[in-house]
Short mmCIF file of C-alpha atoms in Angstrom, two decimals:
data_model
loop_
_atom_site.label_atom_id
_atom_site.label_comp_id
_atom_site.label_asym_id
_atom_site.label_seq_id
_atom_site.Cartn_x
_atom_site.Cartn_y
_atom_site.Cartn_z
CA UNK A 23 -26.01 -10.63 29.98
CA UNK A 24 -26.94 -8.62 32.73
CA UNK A 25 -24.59 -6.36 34.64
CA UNK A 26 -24.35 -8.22 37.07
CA UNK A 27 -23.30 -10.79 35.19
CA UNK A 28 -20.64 -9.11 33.88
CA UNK A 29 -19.31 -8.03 37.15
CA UNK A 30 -19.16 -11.68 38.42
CA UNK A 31 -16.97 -12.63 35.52
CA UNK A 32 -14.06 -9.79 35.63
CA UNK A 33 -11.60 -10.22 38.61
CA UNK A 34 -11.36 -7.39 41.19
CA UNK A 35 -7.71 -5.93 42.35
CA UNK A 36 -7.35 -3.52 45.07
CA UNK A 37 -4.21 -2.26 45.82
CA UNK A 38 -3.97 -0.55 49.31
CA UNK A 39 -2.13 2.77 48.97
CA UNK A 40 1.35 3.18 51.01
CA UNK A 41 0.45 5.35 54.57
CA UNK A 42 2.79 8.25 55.11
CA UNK A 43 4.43 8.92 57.87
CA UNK A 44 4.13 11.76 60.42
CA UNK A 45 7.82 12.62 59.73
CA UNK A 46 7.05 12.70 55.60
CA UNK A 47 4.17 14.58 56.30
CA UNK A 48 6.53 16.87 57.71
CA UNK A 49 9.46 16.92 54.91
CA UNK A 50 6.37 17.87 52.49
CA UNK A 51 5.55 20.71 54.68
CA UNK A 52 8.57 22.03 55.10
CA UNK A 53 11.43 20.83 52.64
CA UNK A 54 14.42 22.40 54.85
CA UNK A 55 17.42 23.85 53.86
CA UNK A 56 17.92 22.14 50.57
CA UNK A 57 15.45 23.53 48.12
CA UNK A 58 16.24 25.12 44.47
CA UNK A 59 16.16 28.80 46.36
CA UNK A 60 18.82 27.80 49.02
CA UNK A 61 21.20 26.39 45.98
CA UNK A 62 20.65 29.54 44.07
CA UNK A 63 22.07 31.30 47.11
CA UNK A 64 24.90 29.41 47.89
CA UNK A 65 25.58 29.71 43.94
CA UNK A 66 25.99 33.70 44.47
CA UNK A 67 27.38 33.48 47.88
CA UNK A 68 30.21 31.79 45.77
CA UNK A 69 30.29 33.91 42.97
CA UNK A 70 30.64 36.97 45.23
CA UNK A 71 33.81 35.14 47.03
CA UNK A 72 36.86 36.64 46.15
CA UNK A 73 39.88 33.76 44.40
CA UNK A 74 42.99 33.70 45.58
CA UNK A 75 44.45 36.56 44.09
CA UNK A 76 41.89 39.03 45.13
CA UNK A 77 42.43 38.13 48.67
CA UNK A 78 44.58 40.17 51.08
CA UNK A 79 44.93 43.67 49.23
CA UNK A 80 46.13 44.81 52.36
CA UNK A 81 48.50 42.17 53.16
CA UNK A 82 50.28 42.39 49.76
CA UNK A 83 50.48 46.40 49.76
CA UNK A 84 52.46 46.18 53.40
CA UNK A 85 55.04 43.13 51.73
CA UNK A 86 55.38 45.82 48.66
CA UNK A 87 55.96 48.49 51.31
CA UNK A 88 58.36 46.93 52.98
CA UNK A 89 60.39 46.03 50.34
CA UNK A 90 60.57 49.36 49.14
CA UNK A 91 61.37 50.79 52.65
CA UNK A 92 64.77 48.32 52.32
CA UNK A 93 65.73 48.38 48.79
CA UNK A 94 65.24 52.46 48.78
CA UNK A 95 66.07 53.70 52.15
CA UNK A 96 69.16 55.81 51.27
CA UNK A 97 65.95 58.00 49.89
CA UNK A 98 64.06 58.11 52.86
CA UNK A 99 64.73 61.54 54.38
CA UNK A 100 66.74 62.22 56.89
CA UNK A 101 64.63 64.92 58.31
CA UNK A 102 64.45 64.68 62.65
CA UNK A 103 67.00 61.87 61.68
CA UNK A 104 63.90 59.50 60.10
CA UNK A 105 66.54 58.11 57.47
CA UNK A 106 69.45 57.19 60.12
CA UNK A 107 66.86 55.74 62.19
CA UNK A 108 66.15 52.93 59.64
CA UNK A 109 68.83 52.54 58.43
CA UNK A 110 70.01 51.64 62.13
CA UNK A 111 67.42 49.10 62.92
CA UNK A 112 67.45 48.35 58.98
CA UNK A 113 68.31 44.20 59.47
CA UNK A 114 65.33 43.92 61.89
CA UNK A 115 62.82 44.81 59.32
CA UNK A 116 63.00 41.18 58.27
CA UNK A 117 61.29 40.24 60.56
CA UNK A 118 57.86 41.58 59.69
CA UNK A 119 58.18 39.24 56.51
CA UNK A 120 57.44 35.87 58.49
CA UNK A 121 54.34 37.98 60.36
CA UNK A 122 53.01 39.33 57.01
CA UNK A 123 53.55 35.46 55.40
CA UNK A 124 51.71 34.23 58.59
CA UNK A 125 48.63 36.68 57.38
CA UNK A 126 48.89 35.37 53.66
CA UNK A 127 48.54 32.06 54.67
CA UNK A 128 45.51 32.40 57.08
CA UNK A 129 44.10 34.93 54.30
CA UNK A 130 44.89 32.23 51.61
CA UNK A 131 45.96 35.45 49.83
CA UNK A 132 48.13 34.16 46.74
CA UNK A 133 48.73 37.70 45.57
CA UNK A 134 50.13 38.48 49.29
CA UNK A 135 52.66 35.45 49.43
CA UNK A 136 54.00 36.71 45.76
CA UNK A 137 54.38 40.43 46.77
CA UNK A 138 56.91 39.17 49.67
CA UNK A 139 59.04 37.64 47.27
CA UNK A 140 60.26 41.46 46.89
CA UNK A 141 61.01 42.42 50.61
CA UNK A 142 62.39 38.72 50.84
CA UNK A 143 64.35 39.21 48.28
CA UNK A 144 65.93 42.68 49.30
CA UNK A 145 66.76 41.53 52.99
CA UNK A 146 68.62 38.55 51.48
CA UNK A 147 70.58 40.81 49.33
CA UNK A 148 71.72 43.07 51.65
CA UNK A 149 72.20 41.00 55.00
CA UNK A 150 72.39 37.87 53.88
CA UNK A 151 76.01 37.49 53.40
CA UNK A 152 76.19 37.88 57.44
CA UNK A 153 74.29 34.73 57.87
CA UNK A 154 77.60 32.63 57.51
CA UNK A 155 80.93 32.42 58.78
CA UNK A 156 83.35 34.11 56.61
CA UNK A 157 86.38 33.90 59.04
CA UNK A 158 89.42 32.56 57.88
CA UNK A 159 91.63 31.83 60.61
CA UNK A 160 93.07 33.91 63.64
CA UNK A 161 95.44 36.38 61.95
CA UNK A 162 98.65 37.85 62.24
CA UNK A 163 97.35 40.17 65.13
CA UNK A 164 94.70 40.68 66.89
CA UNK A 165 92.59 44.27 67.65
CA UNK A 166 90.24 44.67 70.23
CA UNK A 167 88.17 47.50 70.92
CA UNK A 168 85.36 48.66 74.01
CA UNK A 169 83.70 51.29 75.21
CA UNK A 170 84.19 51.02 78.69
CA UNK A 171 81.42 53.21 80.18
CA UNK A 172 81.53 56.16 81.89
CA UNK A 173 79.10 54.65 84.60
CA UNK A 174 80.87 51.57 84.83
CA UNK A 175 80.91 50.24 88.48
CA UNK A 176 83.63 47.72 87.62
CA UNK A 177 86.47 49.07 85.87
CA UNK A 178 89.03 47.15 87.15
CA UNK A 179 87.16 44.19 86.39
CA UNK A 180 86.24 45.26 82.93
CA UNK A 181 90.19 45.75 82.19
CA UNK A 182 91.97 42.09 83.29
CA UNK A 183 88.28 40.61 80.92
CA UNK A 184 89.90 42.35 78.37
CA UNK A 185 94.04 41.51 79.37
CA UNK A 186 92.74 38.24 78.82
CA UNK A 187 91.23 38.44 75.70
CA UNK A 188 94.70 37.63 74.09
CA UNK A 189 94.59 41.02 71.94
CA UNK A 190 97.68 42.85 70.79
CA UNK A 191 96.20 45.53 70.28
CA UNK A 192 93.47 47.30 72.82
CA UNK A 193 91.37 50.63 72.20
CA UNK A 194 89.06 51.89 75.03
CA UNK A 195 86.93 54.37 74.57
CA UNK A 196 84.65 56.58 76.96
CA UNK A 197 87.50 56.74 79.67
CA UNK A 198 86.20 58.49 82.59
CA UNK A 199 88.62 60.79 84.63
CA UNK A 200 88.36 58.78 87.69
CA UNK A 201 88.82 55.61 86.06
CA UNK A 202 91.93 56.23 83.99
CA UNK A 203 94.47 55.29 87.15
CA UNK A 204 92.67 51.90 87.28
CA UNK A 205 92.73 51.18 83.60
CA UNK A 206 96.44 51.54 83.52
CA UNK A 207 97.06 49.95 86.27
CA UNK A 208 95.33 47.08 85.85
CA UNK A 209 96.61 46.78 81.86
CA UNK A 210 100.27 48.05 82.21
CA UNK A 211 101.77 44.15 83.09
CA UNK A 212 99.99 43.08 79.66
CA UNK A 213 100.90 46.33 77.39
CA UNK A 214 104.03 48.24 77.52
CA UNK A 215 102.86 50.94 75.28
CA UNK A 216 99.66 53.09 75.83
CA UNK A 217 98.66 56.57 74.98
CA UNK A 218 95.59 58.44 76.09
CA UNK A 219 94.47 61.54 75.21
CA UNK A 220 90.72 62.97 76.64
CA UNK A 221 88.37 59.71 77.19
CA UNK A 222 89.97 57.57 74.37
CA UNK A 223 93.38 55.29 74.58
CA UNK A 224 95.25 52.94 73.33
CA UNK A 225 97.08 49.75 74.94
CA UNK A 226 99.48 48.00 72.64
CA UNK A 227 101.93 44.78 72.81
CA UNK A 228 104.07 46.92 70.17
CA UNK A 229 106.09 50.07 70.31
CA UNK A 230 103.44 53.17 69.86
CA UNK A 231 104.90 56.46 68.09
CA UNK A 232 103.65 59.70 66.48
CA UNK A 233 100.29 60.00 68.36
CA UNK A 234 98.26 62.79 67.80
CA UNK A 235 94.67 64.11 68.50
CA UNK A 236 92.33 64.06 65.95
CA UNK A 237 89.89 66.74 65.38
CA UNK A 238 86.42 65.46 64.82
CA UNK A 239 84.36 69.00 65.61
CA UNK A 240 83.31 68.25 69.24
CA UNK A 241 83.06 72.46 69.58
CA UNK A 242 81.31 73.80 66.89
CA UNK A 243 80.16 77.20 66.14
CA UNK A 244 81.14 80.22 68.08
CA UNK A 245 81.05 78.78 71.54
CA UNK A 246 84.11 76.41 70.33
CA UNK A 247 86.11 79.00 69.44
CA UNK A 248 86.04 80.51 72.53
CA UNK A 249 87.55 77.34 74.30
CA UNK A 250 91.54 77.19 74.85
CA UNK A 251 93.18 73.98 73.77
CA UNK A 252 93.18 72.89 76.76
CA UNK A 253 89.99 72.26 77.64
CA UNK A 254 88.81 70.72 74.37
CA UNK A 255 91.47 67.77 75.35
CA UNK A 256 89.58 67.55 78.44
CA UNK A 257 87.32 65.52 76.46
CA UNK A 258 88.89 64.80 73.32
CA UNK A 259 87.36 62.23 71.78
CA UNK A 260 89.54 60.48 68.87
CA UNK A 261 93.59 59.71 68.24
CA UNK A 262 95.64 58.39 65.43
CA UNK A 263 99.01 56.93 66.12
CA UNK A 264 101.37 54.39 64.55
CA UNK A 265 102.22 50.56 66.11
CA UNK A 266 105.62 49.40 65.24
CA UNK A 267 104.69 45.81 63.62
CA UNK A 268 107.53 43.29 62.02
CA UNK A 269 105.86 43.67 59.24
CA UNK A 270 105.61 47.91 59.03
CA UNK A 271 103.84 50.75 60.20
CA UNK A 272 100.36 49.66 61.05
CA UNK A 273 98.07 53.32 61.71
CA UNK A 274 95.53 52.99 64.21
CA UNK A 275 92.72 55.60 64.75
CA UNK A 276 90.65 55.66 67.83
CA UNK A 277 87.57 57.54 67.91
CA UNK A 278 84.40 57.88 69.80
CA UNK A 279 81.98 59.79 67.77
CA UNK A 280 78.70 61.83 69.12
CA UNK A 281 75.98 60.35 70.76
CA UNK A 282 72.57 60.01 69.40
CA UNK A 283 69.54 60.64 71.27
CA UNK A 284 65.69 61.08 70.52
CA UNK A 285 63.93 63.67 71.22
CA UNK A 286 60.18 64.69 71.91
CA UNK A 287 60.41 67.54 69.32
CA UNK A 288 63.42 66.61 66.87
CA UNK A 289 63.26 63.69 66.42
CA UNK A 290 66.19 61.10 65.87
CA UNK A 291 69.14 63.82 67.01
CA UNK A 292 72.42 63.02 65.35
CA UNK A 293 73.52 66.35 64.88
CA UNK A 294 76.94 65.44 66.66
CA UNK A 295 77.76 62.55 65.37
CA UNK A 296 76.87 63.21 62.00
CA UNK A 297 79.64 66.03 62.26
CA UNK A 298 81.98 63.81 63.95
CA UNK A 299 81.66 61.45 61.15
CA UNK A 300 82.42 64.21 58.50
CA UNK A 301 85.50 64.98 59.95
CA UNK A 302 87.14 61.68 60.52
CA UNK A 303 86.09 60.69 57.09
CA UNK A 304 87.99 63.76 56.11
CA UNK A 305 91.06 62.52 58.27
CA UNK A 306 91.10 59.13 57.10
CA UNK A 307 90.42 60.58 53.37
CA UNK A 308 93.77 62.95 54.04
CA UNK A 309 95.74 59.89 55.30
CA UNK A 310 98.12 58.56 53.27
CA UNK A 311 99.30 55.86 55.18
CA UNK A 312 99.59 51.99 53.32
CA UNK A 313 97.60 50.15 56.20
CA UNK A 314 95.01 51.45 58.44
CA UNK A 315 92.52 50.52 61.03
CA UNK A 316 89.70 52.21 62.52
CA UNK A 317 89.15 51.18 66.12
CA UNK A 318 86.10 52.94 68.11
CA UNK A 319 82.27 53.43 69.23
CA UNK A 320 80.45 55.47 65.99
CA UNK A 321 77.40 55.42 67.51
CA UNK A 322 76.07 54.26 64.35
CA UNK A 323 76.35 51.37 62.08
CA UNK A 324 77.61 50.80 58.51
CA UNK A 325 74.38 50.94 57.11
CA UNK A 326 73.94 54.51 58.04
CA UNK A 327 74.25 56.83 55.27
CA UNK A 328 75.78 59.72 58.20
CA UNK A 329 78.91 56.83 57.88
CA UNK A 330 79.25 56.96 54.21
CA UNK A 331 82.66 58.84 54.43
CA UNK A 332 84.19 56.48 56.32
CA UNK A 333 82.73 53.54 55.34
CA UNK A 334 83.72 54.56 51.55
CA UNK A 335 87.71 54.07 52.84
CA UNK A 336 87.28 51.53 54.89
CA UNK A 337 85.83 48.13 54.95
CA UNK A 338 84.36 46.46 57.94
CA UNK A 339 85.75 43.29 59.70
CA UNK A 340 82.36 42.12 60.56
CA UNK A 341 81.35 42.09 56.94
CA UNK A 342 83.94 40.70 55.40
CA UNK A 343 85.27 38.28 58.40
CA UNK A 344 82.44 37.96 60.77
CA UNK A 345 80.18 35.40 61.99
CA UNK A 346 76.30 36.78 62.28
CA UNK A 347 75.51 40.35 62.96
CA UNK A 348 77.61 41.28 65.61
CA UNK A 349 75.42 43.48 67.27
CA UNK A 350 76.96 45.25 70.10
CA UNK A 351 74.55 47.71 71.92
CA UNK A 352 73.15 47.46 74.23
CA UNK A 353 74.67 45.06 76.26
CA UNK A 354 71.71 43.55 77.93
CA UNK A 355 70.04 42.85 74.90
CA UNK A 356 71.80 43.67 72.08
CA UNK A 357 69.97 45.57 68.35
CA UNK A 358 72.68 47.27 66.83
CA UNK A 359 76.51 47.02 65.86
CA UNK A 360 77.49 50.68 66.27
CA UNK A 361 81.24 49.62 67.84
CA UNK A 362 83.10 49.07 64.70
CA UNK A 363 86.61 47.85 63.79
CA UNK A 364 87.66 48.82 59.66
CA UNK A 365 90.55 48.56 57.70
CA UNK A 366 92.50 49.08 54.60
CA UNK A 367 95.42 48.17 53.29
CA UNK A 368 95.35 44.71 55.46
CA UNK A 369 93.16 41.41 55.46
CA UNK A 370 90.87 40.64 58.29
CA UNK A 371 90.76 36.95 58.99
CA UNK A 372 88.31 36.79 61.60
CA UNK A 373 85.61 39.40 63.52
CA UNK A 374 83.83 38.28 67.00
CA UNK A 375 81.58 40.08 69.65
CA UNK A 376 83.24 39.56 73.38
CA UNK A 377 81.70 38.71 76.10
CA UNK A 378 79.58 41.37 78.33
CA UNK A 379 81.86 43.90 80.89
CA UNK A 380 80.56 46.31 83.37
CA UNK A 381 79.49 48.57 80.28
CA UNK A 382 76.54 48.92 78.17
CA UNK A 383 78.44 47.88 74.97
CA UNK A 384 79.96 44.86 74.24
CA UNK A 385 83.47 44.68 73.37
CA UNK A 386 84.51 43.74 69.73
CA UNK A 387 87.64 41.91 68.09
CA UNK A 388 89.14 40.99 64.92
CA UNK A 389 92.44 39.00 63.37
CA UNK A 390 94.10 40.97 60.54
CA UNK A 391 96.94 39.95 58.71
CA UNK A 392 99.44 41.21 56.14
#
């Protein structure tokens, strides 16, 4: 059989191979993004990414910080008045814990949302007790108390606000000279009894007996002792005297310590008030009497370690009877309670912040009973 014979009996198949496109053509040339080397790369990228945990070093050193700025700051130094100055703005601190939570969370830092637990925890443990209503009821008497201001434009005004306030007791503190004759005036039809001595005074419902200055080391040094009597009560600055209650001898202190102010080179200057505070601690610590109260401007709040002398004898009405903060200064917008009412020896039932006067402070009032 010849070969051509044998192609003639075996059946031919062709099969047509598939034609590529242009846009295959193209893949082959150039495979794009998601080739072997491109994985590899997204592999270390991924590697190199730090978890949770690693993220947000920063973040979770400030929470740290700031808790141990709270739970430690009666170790901060007081040095240009640094450790006052905390402690004063002390409750506001808590607010940097929702702005550093805000950064864990848009960090996705897990160690950063852990380390607040600690400043979280601190704030809670020292202000959170203000956070509810504690008061009990309206009392057996009530005590108000109000730094009037010097520059107030309204004093006239600023006394019937507080006439009608329904308080049994008033203190006023920062009495200007010129404003005196319109403060009793305006008060005498709604208390009896008053005694002022310098710029601070008391108006009472009750009998008032046994009043006295109270030496809180205004004149220090040298220069004081060169002053007659005379012209320190000018300007004296606290009082203690007795109200005649039905149910005993109630002592009432008035007091408007020294002013703080900040200056360019010191600092946070307390110098003043630190010394006023010594020596009414040392009063109150020398008094004897069964029930006391503490009515004034401190010019600092209970938090503040230059307070510790008082605030060792006595016991707030805001803290133990109060509703919130209290915050009292200034007036316009107010950051601090550093107008205080404190007691011992009675029970306060209730503590409230009064509405705005012609002053810079608001005025503060409490219910105490036997």
């Amino acid at each position: 059989m010849t070969s051509d014979e044998k192609g003639q009996g075996r059946t031919m198949v062709q099969v047509d191979a598939p034609q590529r496109t242009e846009e295959e053509d193209a893949v082959r040339r150039d495979p794009g993004p998601s080739t072997w080397g491109e994985g590899i790369r997204r592999a270390i990228r991924g590697g190199l990414r730090p978890g949770p945990w690693k993220r947000g070093p920063v973040l979770a050193a400030l929470a740290l910080l700031l808790g141990l700025v709270m739970l430690l700051h009666a170790s901060i130094t007081d040095r240009g008045g640094l450790g006052s100055l905390v402690e004063t703005f002390l409750p506001w601190f808590g607010l940097l814990v929702p702005l550093l939570l805000a950064g864990a969370l848009w960090r996705r830092s897990a160690a950063a949302v852990v380390a607040l637990l600690l400043p979280t925890t601190v704030w809670l443990s020292l202000f959170g007790g203000l956070l509810t209503d504690k008061s009990h009821g309206d009392g057996d008497l009530t005590l108000v108390s109000h730094n009037v201001g010097a520059a107030n434009a309204d004093p006239a005004g600023t006394a019937r606000d507080l006439a009608a306030s329904g308080a049994d007791v008033l203190a006023l503190e920062e009495l200007a000279e010129q404003a005196k004759g319109t403060y009793e005036k305006e008060l005498a039809k709604t208390y009896p009894y008053h005694a002022v001595l310098g710029t601070v005074g008391l108006w009472s419902r009750l009998p008032l007996s046994d009043t006295r200055p109270v030496d809180i080391k205004q004149d220090a040094g040298p220069l004081g002792d060169t002053k007659s009597v005379d012209e320190k009560m000018g300007y004296q600055r606290a009082l203690r005297t007795t109200v005649t209650t039905d149910h005993g001898p109630l002592t009432v202190y008035v007091a408007h310590l020294g002013s703080v102010r900040v200056m360019p080179r010191g600092g946070f200057w307390t110098e003043s008030r630190d010394r006023g505070a010594q020596a009414l601690g040392e009063a109150l610590a020398a008094d004897r009497s069964e029930r006391v109260v503490l009515l004034g401007d401190l010019n600092g709040t209970t938090d503040d370690r230059a307070l510790d002398t008082i605030t060792s004898r006595l016991r707030s009405v805001q803290e133990t009877a109060g509703d919130g903060f209290g915050f009292t200064w200034p007036a316009s917008f107010p950051v601090a309670r550093i107008d205080q009412i404190m007691v011992r020896g009675v029970a306060a039932e209730s503590s409230w912040v009064l509405p705005a006067t012609g002053s810079d402070h608001l005025p503060v009032a409490a219910g105490i009973s036997w």
